[in-house]
XYZ file of C-alpha atoms in Angstrom:
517
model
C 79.148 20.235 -47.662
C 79.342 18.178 -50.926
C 77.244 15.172 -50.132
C 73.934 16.543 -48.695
C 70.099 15.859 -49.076
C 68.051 19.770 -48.979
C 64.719 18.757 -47.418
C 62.213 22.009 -48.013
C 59.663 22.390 -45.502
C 56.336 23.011 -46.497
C 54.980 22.756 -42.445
C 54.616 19.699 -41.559
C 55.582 18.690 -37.949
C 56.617 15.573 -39.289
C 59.786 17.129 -41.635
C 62.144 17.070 -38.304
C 61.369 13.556 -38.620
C 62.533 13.275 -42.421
C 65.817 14.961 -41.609
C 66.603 12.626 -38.538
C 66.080 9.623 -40.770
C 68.219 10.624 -43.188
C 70.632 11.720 -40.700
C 70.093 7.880 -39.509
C 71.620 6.749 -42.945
C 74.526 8.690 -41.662
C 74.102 11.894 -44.544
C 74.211 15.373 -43.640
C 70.559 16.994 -44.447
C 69.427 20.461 -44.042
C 65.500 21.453 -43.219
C 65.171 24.649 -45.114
C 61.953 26.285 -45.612
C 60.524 25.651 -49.123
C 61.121 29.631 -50.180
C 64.671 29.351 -49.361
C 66.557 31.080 -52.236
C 68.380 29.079 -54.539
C 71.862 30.626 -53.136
C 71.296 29.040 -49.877
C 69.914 25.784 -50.873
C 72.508 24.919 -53.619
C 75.738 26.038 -51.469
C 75.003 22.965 -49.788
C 75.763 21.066 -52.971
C 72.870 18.652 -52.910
C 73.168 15.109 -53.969
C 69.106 15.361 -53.957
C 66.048 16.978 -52.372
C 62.474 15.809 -50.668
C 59.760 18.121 -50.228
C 58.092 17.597 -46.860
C 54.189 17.072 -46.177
C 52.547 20.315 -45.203
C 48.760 21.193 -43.858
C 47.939 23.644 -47.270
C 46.203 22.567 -50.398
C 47.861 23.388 -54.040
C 45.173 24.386 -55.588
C 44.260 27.248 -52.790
C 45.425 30.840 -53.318
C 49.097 31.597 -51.788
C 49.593 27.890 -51.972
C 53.336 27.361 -50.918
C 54.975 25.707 -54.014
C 58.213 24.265 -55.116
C 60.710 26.456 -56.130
C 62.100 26.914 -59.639
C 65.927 25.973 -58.855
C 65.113 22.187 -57.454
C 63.465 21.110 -60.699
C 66.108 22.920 -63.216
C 69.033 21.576 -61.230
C 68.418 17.913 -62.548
C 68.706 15.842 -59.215
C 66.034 13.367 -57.854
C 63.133 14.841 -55.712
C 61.149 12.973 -53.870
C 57.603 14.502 -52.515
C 56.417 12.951 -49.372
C 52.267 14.124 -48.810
C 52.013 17.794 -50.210
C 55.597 17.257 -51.789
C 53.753 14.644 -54.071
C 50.861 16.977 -54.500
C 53.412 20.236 -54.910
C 55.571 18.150 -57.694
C 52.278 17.208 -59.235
C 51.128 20.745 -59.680
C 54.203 22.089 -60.550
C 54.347 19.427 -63.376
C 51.104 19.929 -64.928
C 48.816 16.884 -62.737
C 45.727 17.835 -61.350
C 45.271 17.500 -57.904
C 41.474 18.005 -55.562
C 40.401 17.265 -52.668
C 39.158 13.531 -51.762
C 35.502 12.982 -50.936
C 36.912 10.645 -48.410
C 40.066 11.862 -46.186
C 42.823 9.230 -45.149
C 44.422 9.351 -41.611
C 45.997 6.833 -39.741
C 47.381 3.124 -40.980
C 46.573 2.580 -44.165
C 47.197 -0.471 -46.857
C 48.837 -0.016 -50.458
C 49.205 -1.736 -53.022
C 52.574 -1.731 -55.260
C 52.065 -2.506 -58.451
C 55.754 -3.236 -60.349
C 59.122 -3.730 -59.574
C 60.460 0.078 -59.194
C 63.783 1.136 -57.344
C 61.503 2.670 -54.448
C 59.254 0.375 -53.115
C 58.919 -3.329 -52.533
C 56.071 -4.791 -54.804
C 53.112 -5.995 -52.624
C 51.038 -4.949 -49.747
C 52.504 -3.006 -47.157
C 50.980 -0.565 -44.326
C 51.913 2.890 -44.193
C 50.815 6.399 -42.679
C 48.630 8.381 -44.236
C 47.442 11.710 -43.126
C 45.429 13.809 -46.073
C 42.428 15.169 -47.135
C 43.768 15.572 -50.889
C 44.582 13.118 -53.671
C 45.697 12.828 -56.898
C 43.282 12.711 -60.155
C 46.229 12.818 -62.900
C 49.801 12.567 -63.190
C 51.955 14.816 -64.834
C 52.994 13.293 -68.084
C 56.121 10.940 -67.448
C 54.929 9.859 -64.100
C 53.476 5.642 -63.762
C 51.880 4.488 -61.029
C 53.650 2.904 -57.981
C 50.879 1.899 -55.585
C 47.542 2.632 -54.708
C 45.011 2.510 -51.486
C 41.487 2.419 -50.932
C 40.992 6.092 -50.781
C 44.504 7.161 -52.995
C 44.218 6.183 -56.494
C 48.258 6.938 -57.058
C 49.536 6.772 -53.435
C 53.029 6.905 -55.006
C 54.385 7.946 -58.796
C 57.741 7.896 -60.210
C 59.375 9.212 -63.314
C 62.514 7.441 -64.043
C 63.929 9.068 -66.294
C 64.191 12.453 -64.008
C 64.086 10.654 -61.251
C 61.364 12.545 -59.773
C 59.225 10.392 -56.867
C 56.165 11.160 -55.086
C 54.272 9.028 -52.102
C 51.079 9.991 -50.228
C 52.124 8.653 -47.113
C 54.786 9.519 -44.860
C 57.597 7.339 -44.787
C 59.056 9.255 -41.974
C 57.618 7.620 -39.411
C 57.564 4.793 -37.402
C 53.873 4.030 -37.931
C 55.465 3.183 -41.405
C 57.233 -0.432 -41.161
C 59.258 -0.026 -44.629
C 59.254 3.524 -44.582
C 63.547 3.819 -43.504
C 64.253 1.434 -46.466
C 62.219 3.831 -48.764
C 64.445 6.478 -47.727
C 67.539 4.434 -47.893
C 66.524 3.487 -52.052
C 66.026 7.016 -52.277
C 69.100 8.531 -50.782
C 71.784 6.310 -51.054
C 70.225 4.683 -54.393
C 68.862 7.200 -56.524
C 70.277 10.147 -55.400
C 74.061 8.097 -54.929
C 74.530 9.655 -51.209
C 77.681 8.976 -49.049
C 77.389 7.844 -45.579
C 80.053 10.006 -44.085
C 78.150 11.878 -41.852
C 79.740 10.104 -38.913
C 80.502 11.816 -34.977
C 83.946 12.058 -36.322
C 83.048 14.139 -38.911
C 80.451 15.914 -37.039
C 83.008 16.920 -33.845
C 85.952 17.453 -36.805
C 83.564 20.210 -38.862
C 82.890 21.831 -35.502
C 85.900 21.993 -33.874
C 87.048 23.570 -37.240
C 83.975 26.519 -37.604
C 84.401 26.851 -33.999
C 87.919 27.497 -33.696
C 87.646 30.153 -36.906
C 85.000 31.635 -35.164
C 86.452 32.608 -31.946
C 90.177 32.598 -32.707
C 92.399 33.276 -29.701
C 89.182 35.118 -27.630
C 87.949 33.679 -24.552
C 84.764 31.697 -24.451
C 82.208 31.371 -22.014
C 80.137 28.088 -21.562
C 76.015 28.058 -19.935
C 76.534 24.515 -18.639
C 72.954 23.394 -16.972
C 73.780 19.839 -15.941
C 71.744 18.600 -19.004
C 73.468 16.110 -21.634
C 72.796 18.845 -24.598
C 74.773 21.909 -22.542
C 77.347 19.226 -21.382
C 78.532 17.871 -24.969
C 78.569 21.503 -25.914
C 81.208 22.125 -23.904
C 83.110 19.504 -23.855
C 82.909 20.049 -27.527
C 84.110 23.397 -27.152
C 86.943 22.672 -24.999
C 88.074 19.974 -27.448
C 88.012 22.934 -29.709
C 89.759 25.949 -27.819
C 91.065 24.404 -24.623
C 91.639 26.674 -21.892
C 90.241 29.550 -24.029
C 86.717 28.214 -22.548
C 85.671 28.700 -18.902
C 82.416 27.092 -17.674
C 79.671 28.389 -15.683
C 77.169 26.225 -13.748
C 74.087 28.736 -12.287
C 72.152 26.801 -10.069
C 68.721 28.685 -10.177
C 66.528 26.723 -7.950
C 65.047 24.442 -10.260
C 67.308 21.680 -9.996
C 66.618 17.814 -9.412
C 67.395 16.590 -5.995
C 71.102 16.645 -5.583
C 72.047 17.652 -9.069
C 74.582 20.343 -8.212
C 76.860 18.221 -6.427
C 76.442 15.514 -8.960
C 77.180 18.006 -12.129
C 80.021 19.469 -10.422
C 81.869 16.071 -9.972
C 81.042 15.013 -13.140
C 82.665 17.932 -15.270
C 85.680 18.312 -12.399
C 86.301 14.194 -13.235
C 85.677 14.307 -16.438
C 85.990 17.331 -18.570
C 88.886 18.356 -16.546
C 88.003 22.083 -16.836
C 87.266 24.686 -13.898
C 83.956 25.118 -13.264
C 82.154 27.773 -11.807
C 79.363 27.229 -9.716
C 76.527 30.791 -8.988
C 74.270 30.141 -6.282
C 71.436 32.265 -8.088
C 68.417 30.411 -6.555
C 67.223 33.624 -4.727
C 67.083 35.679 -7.787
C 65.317 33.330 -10.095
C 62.706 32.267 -7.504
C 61.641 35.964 -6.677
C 61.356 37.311 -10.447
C 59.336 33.991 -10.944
C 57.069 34.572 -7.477
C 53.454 34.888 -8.627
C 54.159 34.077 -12.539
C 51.792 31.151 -13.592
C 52.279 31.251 -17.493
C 54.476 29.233 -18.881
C 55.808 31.421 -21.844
C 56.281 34.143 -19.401
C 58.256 31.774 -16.829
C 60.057 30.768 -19.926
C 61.160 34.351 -20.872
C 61.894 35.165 -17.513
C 64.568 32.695 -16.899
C 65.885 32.766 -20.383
C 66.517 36.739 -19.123
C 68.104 36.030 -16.040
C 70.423 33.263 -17.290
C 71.738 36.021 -19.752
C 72.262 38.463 -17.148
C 74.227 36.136 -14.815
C 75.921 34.962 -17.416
C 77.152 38.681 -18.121
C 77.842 39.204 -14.310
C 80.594 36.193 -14.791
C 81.741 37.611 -18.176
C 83.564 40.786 -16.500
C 84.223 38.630 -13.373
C 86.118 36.240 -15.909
C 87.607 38.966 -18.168
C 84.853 39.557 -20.702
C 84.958 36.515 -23.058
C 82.623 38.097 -26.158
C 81.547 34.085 -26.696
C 78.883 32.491 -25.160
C 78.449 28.596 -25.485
C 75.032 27.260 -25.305
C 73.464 23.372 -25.919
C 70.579 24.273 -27.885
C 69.993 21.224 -30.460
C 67.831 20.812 -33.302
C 64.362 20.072 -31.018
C 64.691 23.105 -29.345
C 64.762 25.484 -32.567
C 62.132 23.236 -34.015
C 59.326 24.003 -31.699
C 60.670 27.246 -30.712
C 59.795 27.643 -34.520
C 62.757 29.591 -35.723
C 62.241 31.209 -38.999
C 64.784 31.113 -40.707
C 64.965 27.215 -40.392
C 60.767 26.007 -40.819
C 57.067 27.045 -41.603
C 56.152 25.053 -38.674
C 53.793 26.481 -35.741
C 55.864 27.478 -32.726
C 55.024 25.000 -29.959
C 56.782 26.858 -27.127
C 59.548 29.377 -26.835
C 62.969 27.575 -25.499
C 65.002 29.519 -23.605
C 67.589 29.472 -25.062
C 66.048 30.302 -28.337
C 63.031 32.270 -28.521
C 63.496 32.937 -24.511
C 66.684 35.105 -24.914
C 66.397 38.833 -24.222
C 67.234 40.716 -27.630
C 70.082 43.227 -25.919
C 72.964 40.307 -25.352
C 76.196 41.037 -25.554
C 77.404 38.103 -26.031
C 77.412 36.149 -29.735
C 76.506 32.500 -29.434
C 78.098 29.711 -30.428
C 75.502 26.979 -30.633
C 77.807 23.376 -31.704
C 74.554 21.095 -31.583
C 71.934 23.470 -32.852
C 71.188 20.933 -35.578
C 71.626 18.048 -34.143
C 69.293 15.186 -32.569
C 69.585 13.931 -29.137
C 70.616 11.323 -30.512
C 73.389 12.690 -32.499
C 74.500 14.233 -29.844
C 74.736 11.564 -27.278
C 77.155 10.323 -30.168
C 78.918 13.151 -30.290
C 79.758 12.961 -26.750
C 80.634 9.310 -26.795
C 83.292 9.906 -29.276
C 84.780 12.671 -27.122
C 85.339 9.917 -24.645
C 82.475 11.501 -22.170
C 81.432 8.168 -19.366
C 77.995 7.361 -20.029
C 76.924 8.363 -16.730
C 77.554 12.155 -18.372
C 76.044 11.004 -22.318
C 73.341 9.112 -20.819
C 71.788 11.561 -18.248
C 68.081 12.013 -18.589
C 66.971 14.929 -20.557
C 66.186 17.957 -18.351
C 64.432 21.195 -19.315
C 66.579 24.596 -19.048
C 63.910 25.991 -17.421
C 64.324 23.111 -14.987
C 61.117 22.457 -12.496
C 60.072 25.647 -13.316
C 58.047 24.144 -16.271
C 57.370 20.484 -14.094
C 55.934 22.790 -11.075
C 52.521 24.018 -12.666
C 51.276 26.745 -11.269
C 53.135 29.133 -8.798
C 56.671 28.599 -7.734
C 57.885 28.524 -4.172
C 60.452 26.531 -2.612
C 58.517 24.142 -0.600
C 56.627 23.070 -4.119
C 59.304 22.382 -5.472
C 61.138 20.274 -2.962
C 57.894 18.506 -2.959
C 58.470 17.618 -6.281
C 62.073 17.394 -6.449
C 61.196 13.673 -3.801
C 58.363 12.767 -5.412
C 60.459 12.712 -8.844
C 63.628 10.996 -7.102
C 61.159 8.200 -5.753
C 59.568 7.797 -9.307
C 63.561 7.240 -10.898
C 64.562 5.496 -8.373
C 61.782 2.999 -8.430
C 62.553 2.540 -12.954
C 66.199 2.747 -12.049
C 65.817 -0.292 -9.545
C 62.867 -2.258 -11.534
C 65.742 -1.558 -14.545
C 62.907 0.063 -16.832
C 64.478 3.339 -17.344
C 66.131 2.916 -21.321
C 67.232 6.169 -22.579
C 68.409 4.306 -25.427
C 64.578 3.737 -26.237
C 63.656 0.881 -28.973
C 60.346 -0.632 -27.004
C 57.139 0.816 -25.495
C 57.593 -1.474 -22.321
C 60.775 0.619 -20.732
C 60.976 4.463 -20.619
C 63.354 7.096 -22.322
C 62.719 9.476 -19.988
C 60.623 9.562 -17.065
C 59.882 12.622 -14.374
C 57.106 13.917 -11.874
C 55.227 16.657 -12.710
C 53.762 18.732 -9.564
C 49.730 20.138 -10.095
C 48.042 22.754 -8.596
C 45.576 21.280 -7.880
C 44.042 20.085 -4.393
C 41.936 17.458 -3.896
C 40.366 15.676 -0.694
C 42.422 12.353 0.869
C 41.982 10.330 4.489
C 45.222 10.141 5.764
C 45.301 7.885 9.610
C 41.590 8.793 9.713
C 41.678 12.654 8.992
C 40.858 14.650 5.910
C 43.402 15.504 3.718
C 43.212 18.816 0.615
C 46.698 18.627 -0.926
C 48.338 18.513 -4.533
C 48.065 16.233 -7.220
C 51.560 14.485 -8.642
C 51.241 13.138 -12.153
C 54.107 10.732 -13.405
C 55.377 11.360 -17.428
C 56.718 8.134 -19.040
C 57.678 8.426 -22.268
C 59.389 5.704 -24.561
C 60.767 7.340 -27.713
C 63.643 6.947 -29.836
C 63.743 10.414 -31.152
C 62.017 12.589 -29.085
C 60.211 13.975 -31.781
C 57.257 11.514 -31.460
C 57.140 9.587 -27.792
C 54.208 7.146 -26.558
C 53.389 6.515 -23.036
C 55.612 3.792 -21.337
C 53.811 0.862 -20.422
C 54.502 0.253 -17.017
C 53.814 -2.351 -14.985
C 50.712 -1.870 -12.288
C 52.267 -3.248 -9.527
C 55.733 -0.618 -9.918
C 52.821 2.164 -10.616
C 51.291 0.945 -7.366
C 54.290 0.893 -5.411
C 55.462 4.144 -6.655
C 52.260 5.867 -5.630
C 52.267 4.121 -2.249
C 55.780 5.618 -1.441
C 55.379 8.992 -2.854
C 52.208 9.228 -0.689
C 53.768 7.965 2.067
C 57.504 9.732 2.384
C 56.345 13.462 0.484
C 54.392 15.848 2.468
C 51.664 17.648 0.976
C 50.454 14.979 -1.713
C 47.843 12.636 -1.267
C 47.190 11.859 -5.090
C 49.529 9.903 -7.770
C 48.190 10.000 -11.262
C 49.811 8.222 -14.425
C 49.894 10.329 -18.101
C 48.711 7.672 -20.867
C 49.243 10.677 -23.367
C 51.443 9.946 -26.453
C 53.455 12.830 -28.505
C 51.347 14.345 -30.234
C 49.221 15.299 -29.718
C 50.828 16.765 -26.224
C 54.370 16.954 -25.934
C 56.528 15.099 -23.683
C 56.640 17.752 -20.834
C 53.705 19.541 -19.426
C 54.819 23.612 -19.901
């Protein structure tokens, strides 16, 4: 790759975000974590680097810092939070902690033209309890706030940039054109990082990874595990047989309607493994989430294997795991970030498969992907599915599963998507906070009392998740009308047995995340 930005991690949860903005500018980017050796960083032939925000101080003992091979190759960096306080240590600045810390919006002030940033005010996101005291020698001063002295430096002549804030996110109006100056400006990127050449590059590792061997595909109805395949079949053909295991934790008629789709569409054989017995009795009694996690993430593997030497032993196994998934699953070889919870398909997989995995999306967006899947001529009714959970209901039913708990939430959620479908509030597209990206029931254990045609009621607790989100890396609650949150309840009360309560999350991402397990 000859036209690439290396973003180091230092551990901020916020350095997915970097790398899908710059994807958005339509460059390849890597996340690597900041001790990456210089072999691995430089084969990607880096047109430039930016060194994420993390939660350490530089001045503390083990401190992570930047490595020697980013400032000897000569290309622009530009340090976003710690990045700006890692480049300023490395570069003889002093940097302490602030008597006052700065989180949330914040105003700056930029003081000259520069090729960076707009002179003016502007607002921005802060989030540190460190500043700057001195520059390193060679570095002016961009802008300033109240409580950041130098909330962004620049050396021109290196072309070494550093900002306070974080122009990663949203909560940062100019902070995309920022990254546009930097990338396609200063460091002279090429926006050829296109679904073309995304489905082109794999179809090429992909076919001189399996060769003439079969391939077997984990398709779970989802968008992610559909593209993959369909990816994969672009790639091999009829080298690639799909499997469909329907464990029990499926939305309300979602077998028949994946097993059209693919037949209509994908033109490929599908296999469909009624499994629902086996999943439901290794998960009988199992509350925990990580545990219910690991136990399906097992059994997929193992069903999977039972169709490999029904099928003739394909030694490839196709899986949709994309770039959120190994980001909270906290995969080490990619991030310093804390693990948030174990995907199945990533940290969930038992360590004795036999299978190697071929993994198309694994560092892609949803977004990218949904792409992806457009330009392999997928209908949007495929592309534009909602995103669903591997696990399935497994993590949407807290508490113990059984089959009548989750049929009871498999109508309550089909009256909640119904009702956004219908009221024509359900965007996946995202862009506003009025309309939702994704939207699902979630099923509580947790009774509480009800009058019901005069008689006491003690049953369950549904909660509706709205989320509106571009990225699905940060997500705020949807703002939905009262009278559609009124009429939902009233028919979810009404038509599913064994709820008398309908409550509404008003929780944003973070500091939960967008499902409950």
């Amino acid at each position: 790759m000859s036209n690439s930005i290396v973003i180091l991690d230092f551990g901020s949860q916020y350095t997915q975000l970097i790398a899908r903005r710059v994807r958005e500018l339509s460059v390849y980017c890597e996340m690597l974590p900041w001790d990456a050796d210089a072999a691995r960083a430089l084969s990607l032939q880096p047109a430039g680097f930016i060194l994420s925000g993390g939660p350490s101080s530089v001045y503390v003992e083990k401190a992570p810092f930047i490595p020697s091979y980013v400032l000897e190759s000569r290309l622009p960096v530009l340090g976003i939070c710690y990045g700006l306080q890692a480049l300023t240590h490395a570069l003889g600045g002093r940097v302490a902690a602030s008597a006052e810390r700065e989180y949330g919006l914040a105003a700056i002030h930029v003081d000259a033209a520069n090729p960076l940033l707009p002179e003016g005010s502007q607002q921005v996101w802060m989030s540190h309890g460190d500043r700057i005291e001195q520059m390193p020698p060679g570095f002016d001063r961009l802008a300033s706030s109240p409580n950041s002295p130098i909330a962004a430096m620049s050396d021109e002549k290196r072309k070494y940039y550093g900002v306070q804030f974080h122009p990663e996110v949203r909560h940062t109006p100019g902070g995309q054109d920022l990254l546009r100056r930097f990338v396609l400006d200063i460091c002279n990127a090429t926006p050829d990082w296109t679904p073309e050449s995304i489905i082109q590059a794999s179809v090429d590792r992909i076919r001189q990874q399996v060769g003439s061997q079969r391939v077997l595909s984990a398709v779970s109805g989802g968008v992610d595990s559909s593209v993959a395949t369909a990816l994969v079949h672009h790639a091999v053909g009829d080298q690639l047989s799909a499997v469909f295991i329907n464990h029990g934790l499926l939305r309300l008629n979602e077998q028949s309607q994946v097993e059209e789709a693919f037949r209509r569409n994908i033109k490929l054989n599908l296999v469909t493994v009624d499994a629902r017995k086996v999943f439901l009795s290794a998960l009988a009694g199992v509350t925990d989430p990580e545990q219910k996690r690991r136990i399906i993430g097992e059994i997929f593997i193992r069903q999977f294997e039972a169709q490999d030497r029904v099928l003739g032993s394909p030694p490839f196994l196709v899986q949709g795991t994309i770039y959120p998934d190994v980001v909270e699953s906290s995969a080490p070889e990619r991030n310093k970030g804390a693990r948030i919870k174990t995907h199945h398909n990533v940290g969930g997989l038992p360590k004795d498969i036999n299978f190697k995995l071929i993994e198309p999306l694994r560092y892609l967006f949803k977004d990218e992907v949904r792409r992806v899947g457009e330009a392999l001529g997928l209908p949007h009714e495929l592309v534009w599915r909602q995103p669903f959970p591997g696990p399935g209901l497994a993590v949407r039913c807290l508490g113990e599963l059984t089959e009548k708990r989750l049929d009871t939430l498999r109508h309550a959620d089909a009256i909640f998507t119904a009702e956004l479908e219908q009221s024509g509030l359900l965007n996946l597209a995202g862009g506003d906070d009025l309309s939702a990206a994704q939207a699902f029931a979630v099923l509580l254990p947790v009774r509480s009392v009800g009058v019901m045609g005069d008689q006491r009621t003690y049953q369950e607790t549904v909660v509706l998740r709205a989320v509106s989100t571009d990225d699905f890396m940060t997500a705020g609650w949807t703002k939905l009308p009262y009278e559609l949150l009124g009429k939902i309840s009233n028919r979810i009360v009404n038509e599913v047995k064994g709820i008398n309560r309908v409550v509404y999350d008003v929780t944003s991402k973070p500091p939960a995340t967008i499902e409950w397990e």
